[in-house]
Amino acid sequence: MPSFVSRRYIVPFVLITTLFFMWGFARSVLDVLNKHFQEALDISLSHSTMIQASTYVAYALMALPAGIIITRWGYRRGVVLGLLLFAAGAFLFIPGASATSFNLFLLALFIIGCGLAVLETAANPYAAELGDPSTAASRLNLAQSFNGLGCILGPVTVGGFLFAGEGGSVAVPYTVMGAIVLIMAVVFSRVDLPEINISGDTDTAEPTIGESIKALWANSNFRLGLLALFCYEIAEIAINSLFINYATSGDWLDKMTATTVLSFGALGLFMLARIAGSTVMSRIDARKVLSACAVMTVLGSLAVTAHLGTVSHIGVFVCYAFEAIMFPTIFAMTISGTGRHSKIASSFLMMTPLGGAVGAYLMGHVANMSDMSTAFLVPCAAYCVVLFYSLVNTRKKNLSSK
């Protein structure tokens, strides 16, 4: 039976998995900040989506430099740098709250986004390579499950603090996060994260950045996977960002209840589905699982746009359940076969959260022009691209096995 995690990599796998929790927590808090800043600073829904834009533009700008840093100085130093940037951005919320400056908050989130980009660029390929290549998608889904746990605790913890009594300062949770992340940086600076040889790569010579970029863009599977991951981020982040707005529209839920439902309902379901997906893909080909899940997300998002009351509400949860395995599965499928170029490949793939900024803005714009239900046409179109990618890969697999 293929090795799920190589015995000598168990401790590094556990340590790296803690990072998945941290950026899940940090990214999910953004979904609470949208509603909080709309009311606390009296800004519009579309203006509040600058929160996502500032964070995910940082991914696009920092991901490639992160790959270069990790290529030259290794995974451990890359992780420590990411944690230090994360902490610096978190502590910047203190003067931001004192000045009540939305622009200063955006700068803080941009710096945090830079730190998260470095962390994800390092952790995703590292976790994928800590065992047999055939179990990479399953292994990455398991690690990403802890990302889901962070996503659950983020909105309910910070949202509960900000919305209960309406008197909480946004600087408090970010100061706590900054302190925790600094402690993690000290831990990672003192532990050994062994560099790993890319599976199946017999050439140990390190390629230049130009060579890696040329090789990657000549790879059609990489190009299509990059597009699919970008579109997945459009859908996932857009729905998360505006879930509270959707849930509080039409007198379905109040904002405190909506925050709890987002954490324990939607994101709890997301985490459980990711754990289940890891188990399923250890037995069933990842391409087939991805195709089935993509079909369900398209149907779920269409149900929301149909204005069918309870059926539409259920459609939102269908999206959360079946999108859960998409990021780690697409990532593992796309990075497979990139060999010596995997670190730079990871950099390009970690630029895709920029899609979240695009998706949140488009969804907010459509909602302003029509309503929140109709705005789900944006994630629906994005899920269709993921479905196309999965079908192309399934067809290639079938042809190669003949």
Short mmCIF file of C-alpha atoms in Angstrom, two decimals:
data_model
loop_
_atom_site.label_atom_id
_atom_site.label_comp_id
_atom_site.label_asym_id
_atom_site.label_seq_id
_atom_site.Cartn_x
_atom_site.Cartn_y
_atom_site.Cartn_z
CA MET A 1 0.00 0.00 0.00
CA PRO A 2 1.42 3.47 -0.93
CA SER A 3 2.85 5.50 1.95
CA PHE A 4 0.45 8.24 3.09
CA VAL A 5 3.20 10.08 5.00
CA SER A 6 6.78 8.78 5.04
CA ARG A 7 7.78 7.79 8.59
CA ARG A 8 10.73 10.20 8.72
CA TYR A 9 8.46 13.08 7.66
CA ILE A 10 5.72 12.64 10.31
CA VAL A 11 7.00 15.46 12.57
CA PRO A 12 7.50 17.92 9.66
CA PHE A 13 4.01 17.03 8.40
CA VAL A 14 2.47 17.78 11.80
CA LEU A 15 4.31 21.10 12.07
CA ILE A 16 3.41 22.18 8.55
CA THR A 17 -0.23 21.25 9.18
CA THR A 18 -0.41 23.88 11.95
CA LEU A 19 0.23 26.51 9.28
CA PHE A 20 -2.85 25.38 7.36
CA PHE A 21 -4.90 26.12 10.48
CA MET A 22 -3.39 29.60 10.88
CA TRP A 23 -4.05 30.88 7.38
CA GLY A 24 -7.54 29.31 7.41
CA PHE A 25 -8.29 31.32 10.55
CA ALA A 26 -6.79 34.52 9.13
CA ARG A 27 -8.58 34.29 5.79
CA SER A 28 -11.98 33.44 7.29
CA VAL A 29 -11.85 36.50 9.56
CA LEU A 30 -11.99 38.64 6.40
CA ASP A 31 -15.57 37.46 5.88
CA VAL A 32 -16.54 38.99 9.24
CA LEU A 33 -14.60 42.21 8.57
CA ASN A 34 -16.73 42.91 5.48
CA LYS A 35 -19.93 43.26 7.51
CA HIS A 36 -18.14 44.89 10.47
CA PHE A 37 -16.55 47.67 8.43
CA GLN A 38 -19.74 48.27 6.41
CA GLU A 39 -21.39 49.30 9.67
CA ALA A 40 -18.50 50.62 11.79
CA LEU A 41 -17.08 52.82 9.02
CA ASP A 42 -20.32 53.35 7.06
CA ILE A 43 -19.01 52.02 3.75
CA SER A 44 -20.84 50.23 0.93
CA LEU A 45 -20.83 46.49 0.25
CA SER A 46 -18.70 46.88 -2.88
CA HIS A 47 -16.29 49.21 -1.01
CA SER A 48 -15.89 46.67 1.77
CA THR A 49 -14.70 44.06 -0.74
CA MET A 50 -11.44 46.05 -0.85
CA ILE A 51 -10.68 43.97 2.26
CA GLN A 52 -10.42 40.88 0.06
CA ALA A 53 -8.71 42.82 -2.72
CA SER A 54 -5.90 44.12 -0.47
CA THR A 55 -5.24 40.63 0.91
CA TYR A 56 -5.40 38.67 -2.32
CA VAL A 57 -3.56 41.19 -4.47
CA ALA A 58 -0.73 40.58 -2.00
CA TYR A 59 -0.84 36.91 -2.98
CA ALA A 60 -0.44 37.80 -6.64
CA LEU A 61 2.50 40.13 -5.96
CA MET A 62 4.29 38.04 -3.33
CA ALA A 63 3.84 34.46 -4.54
CA LEU A 64 6.62 34.47 -7.15
CA PRO A 65 9.16 36.21 -4.87
CA ALA A 66 8.16 33.64 -2.21
CA GLY A 67 8.98 30.80 -4.60
CA ILE A 68 12.37 32.35 -5.37
CA ILE A 69 13.09 32.77 -1.63
CA ILE A 70 12.11 29.17 -0.87
CA THR A 71 14.13 27.87 -3.83
CA ARG A 72 17.28 29.67 -2.67
CA TRP A 73 16.98 29.45 1.13
CA GLY A 74 14.70 26.49 1.77
CA TYR A 75 11.30 25.78 3.26
CA ARG A 76 12.11 26.59 6.91
CA ARG A 77 13.37 30.12 6.26
CA GLY A 78 10.44 30.71 3.94
CA VAL A 79 8.00 29.69 6.68
CA VAL A 80 9.70 31.94 9.25
CA LEU A 81 9.58 34.91 6.86
CA GLY A 82 5.89 34.31 6.21
CA LEU A 83 5.11 34.19 9.92
CA LEU A 84 7.02 37.41 10.61
CA LEU A 85 5.13 39.24 7.86
CA PHE A 86 1.86 37.88 9.22
CA ALA A 87 2.71 39.18 12.71
CA ALA A 88 3.78 42.61 11.41
CA GLY A 89 0.48 43.07 9.59
CA ALA A 90 -1.54 41.91 12.59
CA PHE A 91 0.14 44.39 14.93
CA LEU A 92 -0.53 47.21 12.44
CA PHE A 93 -4.22 46.88 13.39
CA ILE A 94 -3.37 48.66 16.66
CA PRO A 95 -2.61 52.08 15.07
CA GLY A 96 -5.33 51.38 12.49
CA ALA A 97 -7.95 51.10 15.22
CA SER A 98 -6.60 54.20 17.00
CA ALA A 99 -6.84 56.28 13.82
CA THR A 100 -10.08 54.60 12.66
CA SER A 101 -8.45 54.47 9.22
CA PHE A 102 -9.84 52.04 6.62
CA ASN A 103 -6.75 52.61 4.47
CA LEU A 104 -4.44 51.65 7.33
CA PHE A 105 -6.49 48.50 7.88
CA LEU A 106 -6.10 47.70 4.18
CA LEU A 107 -2.31 48.16 4.44
CA ALA A 108 -2.25 45.81 7.43
CA LEU A 109 -4.24 43.19 5.51
CA PHE A 110 -1.93 43.59 2.51
CA ILE A 111 1.10 42.80 4.70
CA ILE A 112 -0.73 39.83 6.23
CA GLY A 113 -1.56 38.68 2.70
CA CYS A 114 2.13 38.80 1.79
CA GLY A 115 2.91 36.61 4.79
CA LEU A 116 0.15 34.14 3.96
CA ALA A 117 1.36 33.93 0.35
CA VAL A 118 4.83 32.89 1.55
CA LEU A 119 3.36 30.34 3.97
CA GLU A 120 1.07 28.76 1.40
CA THR A 121 3.74 28.72 -1.30
CA ALA A 122 5.96 26.73 1.05
CA ALA A 123 3.44 24.50 2.81
CA ASN A 124 1.26 23.21 -0.04
CA PRO A 125 3.98 21.55 -2.17
CA TYR A 126 5.85 20.45 0.96
CA ALA A 127 2.81 18.60 2.32
CA ALA A 128 2.09 17.12 -1.11
CA GLU A 129 5.59 15.63 -1.38
CA LEU A 130 5.82 14.04 2.10
CA GLY A 131 4.88 10.57 0.89
CA ASP A 132 3.99 8.50 -2.16
CA PRO A 133 2.98 10.63 -5.21
CA SER A 134 -0.18 8.57 -5.70
CA THR A 135 -1.51 9.77 -2.32
CA ALA A 136 -0.53 13.43 -2.77
CA ALA A 137 -4.11 14.69 -3.33
CA SER A 138 -5.41 12.69 -0.36
CA ARG A 139 -2.53 13.88 1.88
CA LEU A 140 -3.01 17.51 0.90
CA ASN A 141 -6.76 17.23 1.54
CA LEU A 142 -6.02 15.97 5.06
CA ALA A 143 -3.64 18.86 5.76
CA GLN A 144 -6.17 21.29 4.29
CA SER A 145 -8.79 19.91 6.68
CA PHE A 146 -7.02 21.84 9.44
CA ASN A 147 -7.37 24.89 7.24
CA GLY A 148 -11.10 24.15 7.46
CA LEU A 149 -10.90 24.02 11.26
CA GLY A 150 -9.31 27.47 11.24
CA CYS A 151 -12.08 28.67 8.94
CA ILE A 152 -14.69 27.45 11.43
CA LEU A 153 -13.13 29.11 14.46
CA GLY A 154 -12.24 32.40 12.74
CA PRO A 155 -15.71 33.87 12.08
CA VAL A 156 -17.35 32.63 15.30
CA THR A 157 -14.43 33.79 17.50
CA VAL A 158 -13.82 37.20 15.95
CA GLY A 159 -17.42 37.73 14.83
CA GLY A 160 -18.68 36.89 18.31
CA PHE A 161 -16.25 39.43 19.77
CA LEU A 162 -17.11 42.21 17.29
CA PHE A 163 -20.87 41.72 17.02
CA ALA A 164 -21.73 40.87 20.66
CA GLY A 165 -22.70 44.22 22.14
CA GLU A 166 -21.20 46.01 19.10
CA GLY A 167 -18.34 47.35 21.22
CA GLY A 168 -15.32 45.19 20.45
CA SER A 169 -12.22 46.74 18.90
CA VAL A 170 -10.93 44.92 15.83
CA ALA A 171 -7.37 45.50 17.11
CA VAL A 172 -7.83 43.01 19.97
CA PRO A 173 -8.18 39.75 17.97
CA TYR A 174 -5.42 40.79 15.59
CA THR A 175 -3.05 41.58 18.45
CA VAL A 176 -3.67 38.11 19.87
CA MET A 177 -3.08 36.58 16.43
CA GLY A 178 0.15 38.54 16.05
CA ALA A 179 1.48 37.26 19.38
CA ILE A 180 0.64 33.63 18.56
CA VAL A 181 2.24 33.89 15.13
CA LEU A 182 5.44 35.35 16.63
CA ILE A 183 5.68 32.36 18.97
CA MET A 184 5.23 30.04 15.97
CA ALA A 185 8.03 31.89 14.14
CA VAL A 186 10.38 31.21 17.07
CA VAL A 187 9.40 27.51 17.04
CA PHE A 188 9.97 27.12 13.30
CA SER A 189 13.30 28.99 13.51
CA ARG A 190 14.54 26.28 15.87
CA VAL A 191 13.23 23.09 14.25
CA ASP A 192 14.56 21.16 11.29
CA LEU A 193 12.37 21.01 8.21
CA PRO A 194 14.31 18.69 5.90
CA GLU A 195 14.47 19.68 2.26
CA ILE A 196 12.91 16.97 0.11
CA ASN A 197 13.83 15.60 -3.29
CA ILE A 198 11.05 15.95 -5.81
CA SER A 199 9.56 12.57 -6.57
CA GLY A 200 10.79 11.00 -9.76
CA ASP A 201 13.31 13.74 -10.51
CA THR A 202 16.79 12.36 -11.15
CA ASP A 203 18.36 15.69 -12.10
CA THR A 204 19.53 17.38 -8.91
CA ALA A 205 20.71 20.57 -10.63
CA GLU A 206 18.67 23.60 -9.59
CA PRO A 207 17.02 25.25 -12.64
CA THR A 208 17.06 29.00 -13.14
CA ILE A 209 13.84 30.96 -12.62
CA GLY A 210 13.64 31.57 -16.36
CA GLU A 211 14.04 27.88 -17.14
CA SER A 212 11.29 27.00 -14.68
CA ILE A 213 8.87 29.59 -16.06
CA LYS A 214 9.52 28.47 -19.65
CA ALA A 215 9.03 24.80 -18.77
CA LEU A 216 5.84 25.47 -16.82
CA TRP A 217 4.16 27.59 -19.49
CA ALA A 218 4.95 24.93 -22.07
CA ASN A 219 2.96 22.45 -19.93
CA SER A 220 -0.72 22.50 -20.99
CA ASN A 221 -1.86 20.68 -17.85
CA PHE A 222 -0.19 23.34 -15.72
CA ARG A 223 -1.78 26.20 -17.66
CA LEU A 224 -5.28 24.75 -17.45
CA GLY A 225 -4.82 23.83 -13.79
CA LEU A 226 -3.73 27.39 -13.03
CA LEU A 227 -6.93 28.70 -14.66
CA ALA A 228 -9.09 26.15 -12.80
CA LEU A 229 -7.54 27.08 -9.45
CA PHE A 230 -8.04 30.79 -10.17
CA CYS A 231 -11.72 30.16 -10.93
CA TYR A 232 -12.13 28.02 -7.83
CA GLU A 233 -10.82 30.92 -5.74
CA ILE A 234 -13.32 33.24 -7.44
CA ALA A 235 -16.16 30.99 -6.29
CA GLU A 236 -14.98 30.02 -2.82
CA ILE A 237 -13.82 33.43 -1.61
CA ALA A 238 -16.74 35.31 -3.17
CA ILE A 239 -19.30 33.09 -1.41
CA ASN A 240 -17.44 33.27 1.91
CA SER A 241 -17.03 37.04 1.68
CA LEU A 242 -20.72 37.73 1.11
CA PHE A 243 -22.29 34.81 3.00
CA ILE A 244 -23.36 37.05 5.89
CA ASN A 245 -24.81 39.58 3.45
CA TYR A 246 -26.72 36.80 1.66
CA ALA A 247 -27.93 35.22 4.90
CA THR A 248 -29.16 38.56 6.30
CA SER A 249 -30.93 39.51 3.07
CA GLY A 250 -34.61 38.65 2.86
CA ASP A 251 -34.91 38.33 6.66
CA TRP A 252 -33.45 34.80 6.68
CA LEU A 253 -30.96 35.29 9.55
CA ASP A 254 -29.70 38.11 11.75
CA LYS A 255 -25.99 38.87 11.48
CA MET A 256 -24.98 37.19 14.76
CA THR A 257 -26.82 34.00 13.81
CA ALA A 258 -25.42 34.25 10.29
CA THR A 259 -21.88 34.38 11.71
CA THR A 260 -22.52 31.24 13.76
CA VAL A 261 -24.09 29.46 10.78
CA LEU A 262 -21.12 30.45 8.62
CA SER A 263 -18.68 28.99 11.17
CA PHE A 264 -20.36 25.83 12.38
CA GLY A 265 -22.74 25.22 9.51
CA ALA A 266 -21.12 26.17 6.21
CA LEU A 267 -17.44 26.01 7.14
CA GLY A 268 -17.97 23.06 9.49
CA LEU A 269 -19.53 21.18 6.60
CA PHE A 270 -16.62 22.31 4.43
CA MET A 271 -14.08 20.82 6.86
CA LEU A 272 -15.94 17.52 7.27
CA ALA A 273 -16.31 17.20 3.50
CA ARG A 274 -12.57 17.76 3.06
CA ILE A 275 -11.79 15.00 5.57
CA ALA A 276 -14.27 12.71 3.81
CA GLY A 277 -12.72 13.64 0.47
CA SER A 278 -9.27 12.65 1.71
CA THR A 279 -10.63 9.20 2.59
CA VAL A 280 -12.57 8.80 -0.66
CA MET A 281 -9.59 9.77 -2.83
CA SER A 282 -7.41 7.17 -1.16
CA ARG A 283 -9.72 4.66 -2.90
CA ILE A 284 -11.17 6.45 -5.94
CA ASP A 285 -9.26 8.36 -8.61
CA ALA A 286 -9.06 12.06 -7.70
CA ARG A 287 -10.12 13.13 -11.21
CA LYS A 288 -13.44 11.32 -10.94
CA VAL A 289 -14.11 12.74 -7.48
CA LEU A 290 -13.32 16.25 -8.69
CA SER A 291 -15.70 15.88 -11.67
CA ALA A 292 -18.57 14.70 -9.46
CA CYS A 293 -18.00 17.53 -6.98
CA ALA A 294 -17.83 20.14 -9.75
CA VAL A 295 -21.21 19.01 -11.11
CA MET A 296 -22.77 19.35 -7.66
CA THR A 297 -21.39 22.87 -7.09
CA VAL A 298 -22.76 24.03 -10.44
CA LEU A 299 -26.19 22.66 -9.50
CA GLY A 300 -26.00 24.12 -6.00
CA SER A 301 -25.12 27.63 -7.17
CA LEU A 302 -27.85 27.50 -9.84
CA ALA A 303 -30.35 26.59 -7.12
CA VAL A 304 -29.41 29.77 -5.22
CA THR A 305 -29.98 31.96 -8.29
CA ALA A 306 -33.45 30.47 -8.78
CA HIS A 307 -34.89 32.27 -5.70
CA LEU A 308 -36.45 29.07 -4.32
CA GLY A 309 -36.41 29.92 -0.64
CA THR A 310 -35.31 26.94 1.45
CA VAL A 311 -34.10 25.08 -1.64
CA SER A 312 -31.82 28.02 -2.48
CA HIS A 313 -30.53 28.12 1.09
CA ILE A 314 -29.70 24.43 0.84
CA GLY A 315 -27.93 25.18 -2.46
CA VAL A 316 -25.41 27.36 -0.62
CA PHE A 317 -24.49 24.47 1.68
CA VAL A 318 -24.22 22.14 -1.32
CA CYS A 319 -21.56 24.50 -2.70
CA TYR A 320 -19.63 24.40 0.59
CA ALA A 321 -19.80 20.61 0.82
CA PHE A 322 -18.70 19.83 -2.71
CA GLU A 323 -16.15 22.60 -3.25
CA ALA A 324 -14.20 21.42 -0.19
CA ILE A 325 -11.86 19.06 -2.03
CA MET A 326 -11.27 21.36 -5.01
CA PHE A 327 -8.27 23.44 -3.98
CA PRO A 328 -5.98 20.65 -2.71
CA THR A 329 -7.07 18.29 -5.49
CA ILE A 330 -6.51 20.78 -8.32
CA PHE A 331 -3.24 21.87 -6.71
CA ALA A 332 -1.93 18.30 -6.44
CA MET A 333 -3.05 17.40 -9.98
CA THR A 334 -1.52 20.56 -11.44
CA ILE A 335 1.82 20.40 -9.64
CA SER A 336 2.22 16.69 -10.44
CA GLY A 337 4.99 16.18 -12.96
CA THR A 338 6.53 19.64 -12.55
CA GLY A 339 9.63 18.03 -10.97
CA ARG A 340 12.49 20.46 -10.34
CA HIS A 341 10.16 23.33 -11.14
CA SER A 342 7.66 22.55 -8.36
CA LYS A 343 8.62 25.50 -6.11
CA ILE A 344 8.09 28.04 -8.89
CA ALA A 345 4.98 26.11 -9.98
CA SER A 346 3.67 26.51 -6.43
CA SER A 347 4.38 30.25 -6.65
CA PHE A 348 2.20 30.63 -9.72
CA LEU A 349 -0.55 28.51 -8.18
CA MET A 350 -0.47 30.65 -5.04
CA MET A 351 -1.16 33.75 -7.13
CA THR A 352 -4.65 32.38 -7.75
CA PRO A 353 -6.25 33.74 -4.53
CA LEU A 354 -6.29 36.99 -6.52
CA GLY A 355 -9.36 35.38 -8.03
CA GLY A 356 -11.00 35.89 -4.65
CA ALA A 357 -10.63 39.64 -4.96
CA VAL A 358 -12.07 39.49 -8.48
CA GLY A 359 -14.91 37.21 -7.41
CA ALA A 360 -15.85 39.23 -4.31
CA TYR A 361 -15.93 42.46 -6.32
CA LEU A 362 -17.95 40.94 -9.19
CA MET A 363 -20.39 39.27 -6.83
CA GLY A 364 -20.79 42.47 -4.82
CA HIS A 365 -21.31 44.48 -8.02
CA VAL A 366 -23.96 42.06 -9.33
CA ALA A 367 -25.67 42.12 -5.90
CA ASN A 368 -25.79 45.92 -5.98
CA MET A 369 -27.26 45.83 -9.49
CA SER A 370 -29.81 43.09 -8.72
CA ASP A 371 -29.84 40.98 -5.52
CA MET A 372 -27.67 38.58 -3.53
CA SER A 373 -29.25 35.44 -5.03
CA THR A 374 -28.63 36.51 -8.62
CA ALA A 375 -25.02 37.30 -7.66
CA PHE A 376 -24.40 33.55 -7.33
CA LEU A 377 -24.14 33.45 -11.12
CA VAL A 378 -20.53 34.54 -10.56
CA PRO A 379 -19.43 31.44 -8.61
CA CYS A 380 -21.58 29.26 -10.87
CA ALA A 381 -19.57 30.34 -13.93
CA ALA A 382 -16.33 29.71 -12.02
CA TYR A 383 -17.41 26.20 -11.02
CA CYS A 384 -18.09 25.45 -14.71
CA VAL A 385 -14.40 26.06 -15.47
CA VAL A 386 -13.40 23.63 -12.70
CA LEU A 387 -15.77 21.07 -14.20
CA PHE A 388 -14.15 21.52 -17.62
CA TYR A 389 -10.68 21.02 -16.11
CA SER A 390 -11.73 17.83 -14.34
CA LEU A 391 -13.32 16.39 -17.49
CA VAL A 392 -10.22 17.14 -19.57
CA ASN A 393 -8.00 15.39 -17.02
CA THR A 394 -10.35 12.42 -16.76
CA ARG A 395 -10.32 12.06 -20.54
CA LYS A 396 -6.50 12.19 -20.62
CA LYS A 397 -6.36 9.54 -17.90
CA ASN A 398 -8.73 7.28 -19.84
CA LEU A 399 -6.77 7.68 -23.08
CA SER A 400 -3.44 6.97 -21.38
CA SER A 401 -4.80 3.79 -19.78
CA LYS A 402 -5.89 2.31 -23.12
#
